[in-house]
XYZ file of C-alpha atoms in Angstrom:
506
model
C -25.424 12.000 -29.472
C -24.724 8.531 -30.481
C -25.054 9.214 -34.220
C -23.102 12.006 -34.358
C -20.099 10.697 -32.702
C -20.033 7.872 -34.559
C -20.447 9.817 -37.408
C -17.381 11.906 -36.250
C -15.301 8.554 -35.734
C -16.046 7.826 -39.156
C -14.832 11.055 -40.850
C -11.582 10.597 -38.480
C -10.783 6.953 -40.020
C -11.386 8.791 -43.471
C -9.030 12.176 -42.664
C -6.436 10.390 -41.089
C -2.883 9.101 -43.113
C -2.637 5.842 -43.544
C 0.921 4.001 -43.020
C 3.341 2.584 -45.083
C 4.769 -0.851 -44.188
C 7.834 -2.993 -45.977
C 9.216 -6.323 -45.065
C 12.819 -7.656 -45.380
C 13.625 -10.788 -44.726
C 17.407 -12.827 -43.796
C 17.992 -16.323 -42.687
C 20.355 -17.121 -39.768
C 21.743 -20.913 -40.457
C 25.042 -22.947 -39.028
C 28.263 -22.268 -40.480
C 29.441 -25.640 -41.783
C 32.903 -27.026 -41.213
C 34.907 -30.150 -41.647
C 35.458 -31.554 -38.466
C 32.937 -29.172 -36.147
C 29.551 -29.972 -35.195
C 26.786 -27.709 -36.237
C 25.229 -25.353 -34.129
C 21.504 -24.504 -34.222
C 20.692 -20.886 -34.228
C 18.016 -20.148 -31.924
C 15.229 -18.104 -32.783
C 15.022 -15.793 -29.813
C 18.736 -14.945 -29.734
C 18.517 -14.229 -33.543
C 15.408 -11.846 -32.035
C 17.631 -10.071 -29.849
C 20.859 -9.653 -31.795
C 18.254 -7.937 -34.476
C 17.612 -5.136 -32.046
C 20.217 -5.431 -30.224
C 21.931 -1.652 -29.363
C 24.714 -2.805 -32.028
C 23.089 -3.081 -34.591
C 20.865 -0.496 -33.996
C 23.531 2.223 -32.941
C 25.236 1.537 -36.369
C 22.050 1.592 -38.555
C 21.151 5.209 -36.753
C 24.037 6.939 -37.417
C 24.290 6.245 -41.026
C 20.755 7.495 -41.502
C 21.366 10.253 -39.469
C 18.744 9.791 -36.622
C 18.837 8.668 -32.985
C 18.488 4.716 -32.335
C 14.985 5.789 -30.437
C 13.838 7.279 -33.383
C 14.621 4.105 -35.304
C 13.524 1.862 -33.138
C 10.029 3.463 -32.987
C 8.452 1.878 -36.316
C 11.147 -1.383 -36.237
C 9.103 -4.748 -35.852
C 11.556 -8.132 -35.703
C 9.968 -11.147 -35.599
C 12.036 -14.683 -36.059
C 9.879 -17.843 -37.782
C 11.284 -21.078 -38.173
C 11.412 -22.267 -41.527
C 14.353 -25.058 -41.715
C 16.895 -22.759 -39.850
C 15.859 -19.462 -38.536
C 14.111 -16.740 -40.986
C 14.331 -13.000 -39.316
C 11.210 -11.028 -40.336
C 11.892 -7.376 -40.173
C 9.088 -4.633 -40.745
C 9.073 -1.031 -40.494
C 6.220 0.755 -40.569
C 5.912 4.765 -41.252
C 3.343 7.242 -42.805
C 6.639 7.817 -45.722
C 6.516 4.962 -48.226
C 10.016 5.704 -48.919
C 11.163 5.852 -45.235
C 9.757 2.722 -44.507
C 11.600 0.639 -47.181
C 15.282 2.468 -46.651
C 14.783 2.106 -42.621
C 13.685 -1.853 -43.143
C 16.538 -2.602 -45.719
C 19.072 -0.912 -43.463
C 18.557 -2.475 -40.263
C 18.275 -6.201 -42.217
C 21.614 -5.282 -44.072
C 23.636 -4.601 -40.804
C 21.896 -7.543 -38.720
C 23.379 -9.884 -41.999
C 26.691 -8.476 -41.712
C 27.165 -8.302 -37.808
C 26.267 -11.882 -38.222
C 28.928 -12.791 -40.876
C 31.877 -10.964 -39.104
C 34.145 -13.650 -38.514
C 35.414 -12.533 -35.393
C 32.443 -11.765 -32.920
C 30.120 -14.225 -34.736
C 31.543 -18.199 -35.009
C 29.544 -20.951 -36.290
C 26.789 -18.919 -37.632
C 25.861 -17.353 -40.767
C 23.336 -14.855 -42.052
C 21.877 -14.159 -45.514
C 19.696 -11.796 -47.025
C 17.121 -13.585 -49.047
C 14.257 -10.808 -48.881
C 15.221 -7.502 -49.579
C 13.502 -4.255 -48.254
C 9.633 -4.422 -50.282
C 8.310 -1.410 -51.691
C 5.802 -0.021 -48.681
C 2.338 -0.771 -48.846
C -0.447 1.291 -47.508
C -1.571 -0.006 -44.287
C -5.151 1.051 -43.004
C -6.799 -0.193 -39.587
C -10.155 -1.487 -40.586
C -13.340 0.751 -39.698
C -14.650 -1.325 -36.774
C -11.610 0.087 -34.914
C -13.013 3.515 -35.266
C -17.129 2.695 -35.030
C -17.236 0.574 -32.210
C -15.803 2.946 -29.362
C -17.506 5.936 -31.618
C -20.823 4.408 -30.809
C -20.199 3.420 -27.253
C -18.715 6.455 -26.030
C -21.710 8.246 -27.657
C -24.078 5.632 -26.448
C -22.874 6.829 -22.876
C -22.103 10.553 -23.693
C -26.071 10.362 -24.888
C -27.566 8.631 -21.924
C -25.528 10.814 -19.355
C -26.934 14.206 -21.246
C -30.440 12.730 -20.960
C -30.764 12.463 -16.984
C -28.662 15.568 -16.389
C -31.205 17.135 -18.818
C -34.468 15.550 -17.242
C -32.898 16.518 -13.797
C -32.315 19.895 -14.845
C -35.184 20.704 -16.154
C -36.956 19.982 -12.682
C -34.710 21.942 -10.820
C -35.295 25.570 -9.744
C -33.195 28.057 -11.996
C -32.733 30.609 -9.894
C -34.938 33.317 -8.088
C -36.777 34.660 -10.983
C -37.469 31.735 -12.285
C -38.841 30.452 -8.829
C -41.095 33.658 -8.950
C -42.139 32.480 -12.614
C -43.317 28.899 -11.651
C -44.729 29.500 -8.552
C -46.391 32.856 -8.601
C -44.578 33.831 -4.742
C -42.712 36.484 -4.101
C -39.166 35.250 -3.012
C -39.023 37.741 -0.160
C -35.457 37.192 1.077
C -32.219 34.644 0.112
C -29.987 32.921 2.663
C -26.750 31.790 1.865
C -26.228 27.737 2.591
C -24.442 27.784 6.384
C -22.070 25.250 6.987
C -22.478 22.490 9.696
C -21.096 24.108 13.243
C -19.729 22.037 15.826
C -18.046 22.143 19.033
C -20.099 24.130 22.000
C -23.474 26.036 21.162
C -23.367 24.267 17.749
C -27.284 23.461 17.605
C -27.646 27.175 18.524
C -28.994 29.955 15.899
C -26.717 31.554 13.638
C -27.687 34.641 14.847
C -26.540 34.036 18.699
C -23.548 31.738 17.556
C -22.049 34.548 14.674
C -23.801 37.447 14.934
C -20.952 38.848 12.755
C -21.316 36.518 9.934
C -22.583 36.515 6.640
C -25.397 33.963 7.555
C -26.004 36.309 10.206
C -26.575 39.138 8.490
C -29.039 37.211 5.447
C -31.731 37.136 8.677
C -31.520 40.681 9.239
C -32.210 41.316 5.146
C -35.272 38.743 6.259
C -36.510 40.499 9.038
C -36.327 43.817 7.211
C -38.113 42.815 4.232
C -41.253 41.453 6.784
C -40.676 44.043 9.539
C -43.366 46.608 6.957
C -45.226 43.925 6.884
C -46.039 43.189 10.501
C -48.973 45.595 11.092
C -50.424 45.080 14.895
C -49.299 41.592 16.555
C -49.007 39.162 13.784
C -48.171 35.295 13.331
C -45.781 34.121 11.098
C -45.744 30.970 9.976
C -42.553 29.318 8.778
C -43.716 26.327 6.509
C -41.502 24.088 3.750
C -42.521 21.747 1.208
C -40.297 18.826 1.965
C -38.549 17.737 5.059
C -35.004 18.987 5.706
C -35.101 22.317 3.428
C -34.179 24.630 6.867
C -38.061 25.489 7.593
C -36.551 24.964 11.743
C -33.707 26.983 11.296
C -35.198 29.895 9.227
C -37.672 29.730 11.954
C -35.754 29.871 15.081
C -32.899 32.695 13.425
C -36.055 34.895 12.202
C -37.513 34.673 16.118
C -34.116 35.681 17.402
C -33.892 38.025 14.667
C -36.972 39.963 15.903
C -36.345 39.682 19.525
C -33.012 41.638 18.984
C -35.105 44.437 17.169
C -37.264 44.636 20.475
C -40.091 43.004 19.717
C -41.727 40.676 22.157
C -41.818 37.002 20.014
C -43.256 33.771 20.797
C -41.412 30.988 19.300
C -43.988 27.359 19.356
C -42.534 24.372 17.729
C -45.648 22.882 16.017
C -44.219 19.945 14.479
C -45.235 17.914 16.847
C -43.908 14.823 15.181
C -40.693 15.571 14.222
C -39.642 18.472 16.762
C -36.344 19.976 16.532
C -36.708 23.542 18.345
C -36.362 22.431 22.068
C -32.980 21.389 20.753
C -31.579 24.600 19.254
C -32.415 26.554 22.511
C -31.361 22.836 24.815
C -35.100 22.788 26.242
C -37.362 19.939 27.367
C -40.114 17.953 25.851
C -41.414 17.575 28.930
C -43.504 20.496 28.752
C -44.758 22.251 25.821
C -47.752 22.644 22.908
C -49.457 19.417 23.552
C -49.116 19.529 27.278
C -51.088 23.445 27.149
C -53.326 22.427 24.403
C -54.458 18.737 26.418
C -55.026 21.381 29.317
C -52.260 19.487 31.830
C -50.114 23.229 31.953
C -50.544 26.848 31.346
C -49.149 28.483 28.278
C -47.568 31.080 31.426
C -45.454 28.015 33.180
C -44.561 26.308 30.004
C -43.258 28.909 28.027
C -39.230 29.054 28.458
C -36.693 31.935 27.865
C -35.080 31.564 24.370
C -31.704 32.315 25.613
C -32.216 36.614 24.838
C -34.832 39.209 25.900
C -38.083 39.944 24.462
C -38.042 36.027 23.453
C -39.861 32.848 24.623
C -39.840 29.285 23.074
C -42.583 26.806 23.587
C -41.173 23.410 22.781
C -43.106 20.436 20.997
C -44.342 19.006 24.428
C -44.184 15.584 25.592
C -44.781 12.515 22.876
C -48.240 11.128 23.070
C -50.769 9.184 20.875
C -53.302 11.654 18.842
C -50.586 14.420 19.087
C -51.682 15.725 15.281
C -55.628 15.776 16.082
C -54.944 18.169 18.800
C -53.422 20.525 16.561
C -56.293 20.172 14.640
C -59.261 20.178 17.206
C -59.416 24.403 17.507
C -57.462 24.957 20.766
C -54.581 26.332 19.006
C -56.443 28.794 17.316
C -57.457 30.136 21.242
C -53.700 29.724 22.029
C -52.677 31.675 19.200
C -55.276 34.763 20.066
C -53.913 34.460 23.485
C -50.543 34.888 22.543
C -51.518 37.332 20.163
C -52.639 39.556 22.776
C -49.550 39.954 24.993
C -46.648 39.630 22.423
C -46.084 41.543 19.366
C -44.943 38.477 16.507
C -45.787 34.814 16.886
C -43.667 32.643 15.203
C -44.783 29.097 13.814
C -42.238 26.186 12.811
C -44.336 23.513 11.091
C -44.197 20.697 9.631
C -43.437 19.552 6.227
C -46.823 20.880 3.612
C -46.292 17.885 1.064
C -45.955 15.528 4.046
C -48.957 15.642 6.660
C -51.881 18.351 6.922
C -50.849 20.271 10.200
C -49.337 22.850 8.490
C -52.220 23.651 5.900
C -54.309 24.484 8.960
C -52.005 26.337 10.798
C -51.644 28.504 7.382
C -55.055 29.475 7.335
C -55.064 31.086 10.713
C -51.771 33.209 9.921
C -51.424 35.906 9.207
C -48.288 35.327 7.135
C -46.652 32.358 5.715
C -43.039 31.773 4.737
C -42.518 28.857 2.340
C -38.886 27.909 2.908
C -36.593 25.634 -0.229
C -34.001 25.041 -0.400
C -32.484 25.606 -4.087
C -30.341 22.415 -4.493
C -32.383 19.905 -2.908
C -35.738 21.267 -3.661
C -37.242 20.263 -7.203
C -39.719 22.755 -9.189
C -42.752 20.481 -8.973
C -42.690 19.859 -5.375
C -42.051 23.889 -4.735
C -45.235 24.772 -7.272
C -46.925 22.043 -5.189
C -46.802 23.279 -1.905
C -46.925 26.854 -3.054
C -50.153 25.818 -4.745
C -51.575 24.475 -1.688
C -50.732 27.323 0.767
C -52.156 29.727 -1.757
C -55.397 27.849 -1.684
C -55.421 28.382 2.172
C -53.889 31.372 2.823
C -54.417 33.521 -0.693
C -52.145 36.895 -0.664
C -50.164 35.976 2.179
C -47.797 33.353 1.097
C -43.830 34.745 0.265
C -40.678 32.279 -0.085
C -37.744 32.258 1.306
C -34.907 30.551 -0.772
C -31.792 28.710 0.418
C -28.406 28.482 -0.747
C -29.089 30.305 -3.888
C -25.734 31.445 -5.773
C -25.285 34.523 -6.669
C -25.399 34.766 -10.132
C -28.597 33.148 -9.949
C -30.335 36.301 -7.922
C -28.993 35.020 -4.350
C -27.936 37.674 -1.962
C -24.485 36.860 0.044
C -24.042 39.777 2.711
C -20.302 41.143 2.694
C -19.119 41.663 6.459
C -16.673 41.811 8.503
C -16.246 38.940 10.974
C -14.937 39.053 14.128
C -15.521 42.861 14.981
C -14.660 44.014 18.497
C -17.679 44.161 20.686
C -19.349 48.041 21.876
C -18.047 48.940 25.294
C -19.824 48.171 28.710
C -19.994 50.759 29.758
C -21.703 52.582 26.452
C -23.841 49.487 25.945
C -27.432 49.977 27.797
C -28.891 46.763 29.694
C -30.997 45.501 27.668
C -35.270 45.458 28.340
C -37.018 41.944 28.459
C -40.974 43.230 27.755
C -42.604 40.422 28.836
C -44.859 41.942 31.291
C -47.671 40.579 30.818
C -46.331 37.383 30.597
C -44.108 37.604 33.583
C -46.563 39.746 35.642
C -45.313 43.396 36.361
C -42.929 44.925 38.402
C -42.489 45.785 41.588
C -43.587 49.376 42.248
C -40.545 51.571 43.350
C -40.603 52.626 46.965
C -41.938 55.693 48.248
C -39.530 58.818 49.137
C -40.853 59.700 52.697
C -41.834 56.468 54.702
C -45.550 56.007 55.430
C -47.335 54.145 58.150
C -47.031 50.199 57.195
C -50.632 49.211 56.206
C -51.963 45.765 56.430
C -51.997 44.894 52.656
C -53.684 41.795 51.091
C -51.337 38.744 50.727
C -50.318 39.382 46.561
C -50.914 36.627 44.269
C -47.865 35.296 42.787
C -47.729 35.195 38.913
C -46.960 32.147 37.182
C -43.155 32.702 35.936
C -42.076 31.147 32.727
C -39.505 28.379 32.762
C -35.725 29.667 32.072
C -34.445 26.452 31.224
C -34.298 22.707 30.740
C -33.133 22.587 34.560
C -36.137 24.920 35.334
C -38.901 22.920 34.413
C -39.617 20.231 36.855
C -41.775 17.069 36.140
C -45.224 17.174 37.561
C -45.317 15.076 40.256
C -48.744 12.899 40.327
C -50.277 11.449 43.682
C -52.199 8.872 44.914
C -55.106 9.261 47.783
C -53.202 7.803 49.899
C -49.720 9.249 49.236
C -51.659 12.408 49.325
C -53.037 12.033 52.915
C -49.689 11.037 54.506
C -48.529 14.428 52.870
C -51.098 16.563 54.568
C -49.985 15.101 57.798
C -46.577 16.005 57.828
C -46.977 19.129 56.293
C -49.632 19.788 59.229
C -46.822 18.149 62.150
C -44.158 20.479 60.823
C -46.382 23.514 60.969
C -47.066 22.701 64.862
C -43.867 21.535 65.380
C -42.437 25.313 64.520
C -45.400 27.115 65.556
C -44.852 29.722 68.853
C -46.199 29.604 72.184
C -47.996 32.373 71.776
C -49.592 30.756 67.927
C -50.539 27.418 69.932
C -52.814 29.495 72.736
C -54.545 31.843 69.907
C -55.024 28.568 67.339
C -58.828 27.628 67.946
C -59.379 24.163 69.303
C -60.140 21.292 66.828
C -63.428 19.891 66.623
């Protein structure tokens, strides 16, 4: 790049005209007279009366041109030399033009100056006429030096967009290329939301959008994949590619189908699911897998039907190992059994291990980049190391991927009016098993009331961050002054009639 601009400068200072210069040159010097001092002339005013509008004006209209035109190429420049010597130069690409344009303006300064009536005390003279023009050329540095340095710069800027470039994904057949994955869905780049229900899904905070409808092409494309209850895991090379958000809007995405989901944030280190849906970390994955909860109490309604979210759990040392010590692979066959689709957030592939393990007990694996951010090496990486894990079951998900570059942007219309109540059905939460059946309905004639045995109550799953209180931890002694008033408010509103039948205390 540098050589061939400067190479260009150089056949510019050879294809350009040169210009044509000539120098005339009168003397300003006292008018003598008997009796009258002499008066210097002074250099600068000589300057000024040279291109002064005057003279100028005059010199234009004999020529035939305007005074801008004339004074574009003029040059005055006064030297001291015994009295005062005007220098006057024009310089044009016409030889000819030059000298008639430098003589002119030098004759009519020399006779403005001899008028005896505006001009007293001073006198002008010729002594230089007009030269023939010479050619005037500006040396070759003038054109080399910024040729070199603006391709010096033009040269090094091409490089690292080049180098950077050729790193970067190219679009989605070219991510297919490098990586061997199937890109099994696109989703345009969503813009930060704020105001209320900003951290929520796209999918519950514009249903009618186009992000909205890119998770329904998602769920589509996997829906024929999902044979029998199935976990998907949601994985991502680098950290802050969407892996959360693909996660949580997929989920939601499945619920609304009517299939029972199971949500678990498994980045235990850098959670961000118990935010989307405003849950706790007081309860979650590392509280069920260190055996403190149940996965029935600590799984929490993900703000629709036929959808529960188990958060990250509360922060404690060794977090990672538990993920890693085989009691998620029982929670998963658990969960497996009572809903249809388990879906896994995880953490970053290229960063920690977690989510290598968690990919070889899925069933399917999403590898989530994000198109402008994500590089080619670190998205052959991390495909590379799923496929090692989880061979045949890896497919990508890209982000933000223009269209001309194989990106699909869904064309809806936002803001549609909503189906009427009284049309729309209620909608059927299938958690059952979770939740613990319903209530039979009641009989139509009325039968004899039976003494039946006291029914065990089924653990109910937390609704919300206000829902899930704190265990509460006690000591021997706090424990025993419990009992007792429990026991003295039981006698204190027991009956007559319970105090005579209650067997005496041994």
């Amino acid at each position: 790049m540098t050589v061939v601009i400067t190479a260009g400068a150089f056949a510019v200072s050879l294809l350009e005209k040169p210009d044509h210069r000539s120098v005339a040159t009168a003397v300003a010097s006292p008018r003598l007279k008997p009796d009258v001092p002499a008066v210097a002339a002074n250099p600068g005013t000589e300057r000024e009366i040279a291109r002064s509008t005057t003279v100028l004006q005059t010199v234009a209209k004999g020529l035939g041109i305007s005074e801008e035109q004339l004074s574009r190429g003029l040059t005055v420049e006064p030297a001291d030399d015994g009295g005062v010597a005007v220098v006057f130069t024009y310089t044009d690409r016409n030889a000819t033009t030059a000298q008639q344009r430098a003589q002119a303006v030098a004759a009519e300064y020399v006779r403005y100056r001899n008028s005896s009536i505006t001009q007293y005390g001073i006198a002008a003279s010729l002594v230089s006429p007009a030269s023939r023009a010479e050619e005037q050329r500006r040396p070759l540095w003038v054109y080399l030096v910024p040729g070199a340095a603006l391709g010096l710069l033009l040269g090094l800027l091409s490089a690292v967009v080049l180098a950077r470039r050729r790193d970067r994904i190219r679009g989605r057949a070219d991510f297919e290329r490098a990586t061997g994955v199937p890109v099994l869905a696109t989703i345009p780049r969503a813009r930060r939301s704020r105001g209320p229900g900003a951290p929520l899904p796209v999918l519950l905070r514009s249903p009618d959008s186009a992000d909205a409808e890119s998770y329904r092409f998602l769920r589509a494309r996997l829906d024929p994949r999902l044979e029998g209850p199935s976990t998907v895991l949601v994985a991502g090379g680098r950290d802050g590619e969407g892996r959360s958000t693909v996660a949580a809007n997929l989920a939601v995405a499945l619920a609304q189908a009517g299939r029972r989901v199971a949500l678990i944030d498994t980045d235990v280190r850098n959670p961000a699911l118990h935010l989307m849906f405003d849950l706790s970390r007081d309860r979650g994955l590392t509280n069920v897998l260190a055996g403190e909860h149940s996965l029935a109490e600590t799984l929490a309604a993900g703000a629709i039907v036929n959808l529960r979210v188990l958060a990250a759990g509360a922060e404690r040392e060794g977090d990672p190992d538990l993920l890693a010590a085989g009691g998620l692979t029982g929670l998963l066959h658990e969960l497996k059994t009572q809903v249809d689709v388990v879906v896994l957030d995880s953490p970053a592939v290229l960063s920690v291990a977690d989510a290598l393990g968690l990919a070889a007990h899925s069933d399917h694996v999403l590898l989530v980049t994000d198109y402008r951010r994500g590089t080619r090496a670190a998205a052959v990486r991390a495909a590379g190391e799923l496929e090692q894990v989880a061979p045949g079951r890896v497919a990508a998900v890209l982000i933000g991927v223009p269209e001309r570059d194989g990106g699909l942007i869904p064309r809806t219309r936002s803001g549609r009016a909503p189906a009427p109540a009284a049309l729309a059905a209620p909608p059927v939460d299938r958690f059952a098993l979770l939740e613990g059946p319903a209530d039979p309905p009641p009989p139509p004639h009325p039968e004899p009331e039976k003494p039946a045995a006291p029914k065990p109550k089924q653990p109910r799953p937390a609704r919300a961050k206000a829902a899930i209180p704190k265990p509460r931890v006690y000591t021997s002694a706090a424990k025993a002054e419990a009992e007792a008033r429990v026991q003295a408010k039981a006698a204190a509103e027991a009956t007559p009639e319970e105090k005579e039948g209650a067997p005496a205390e041994k």
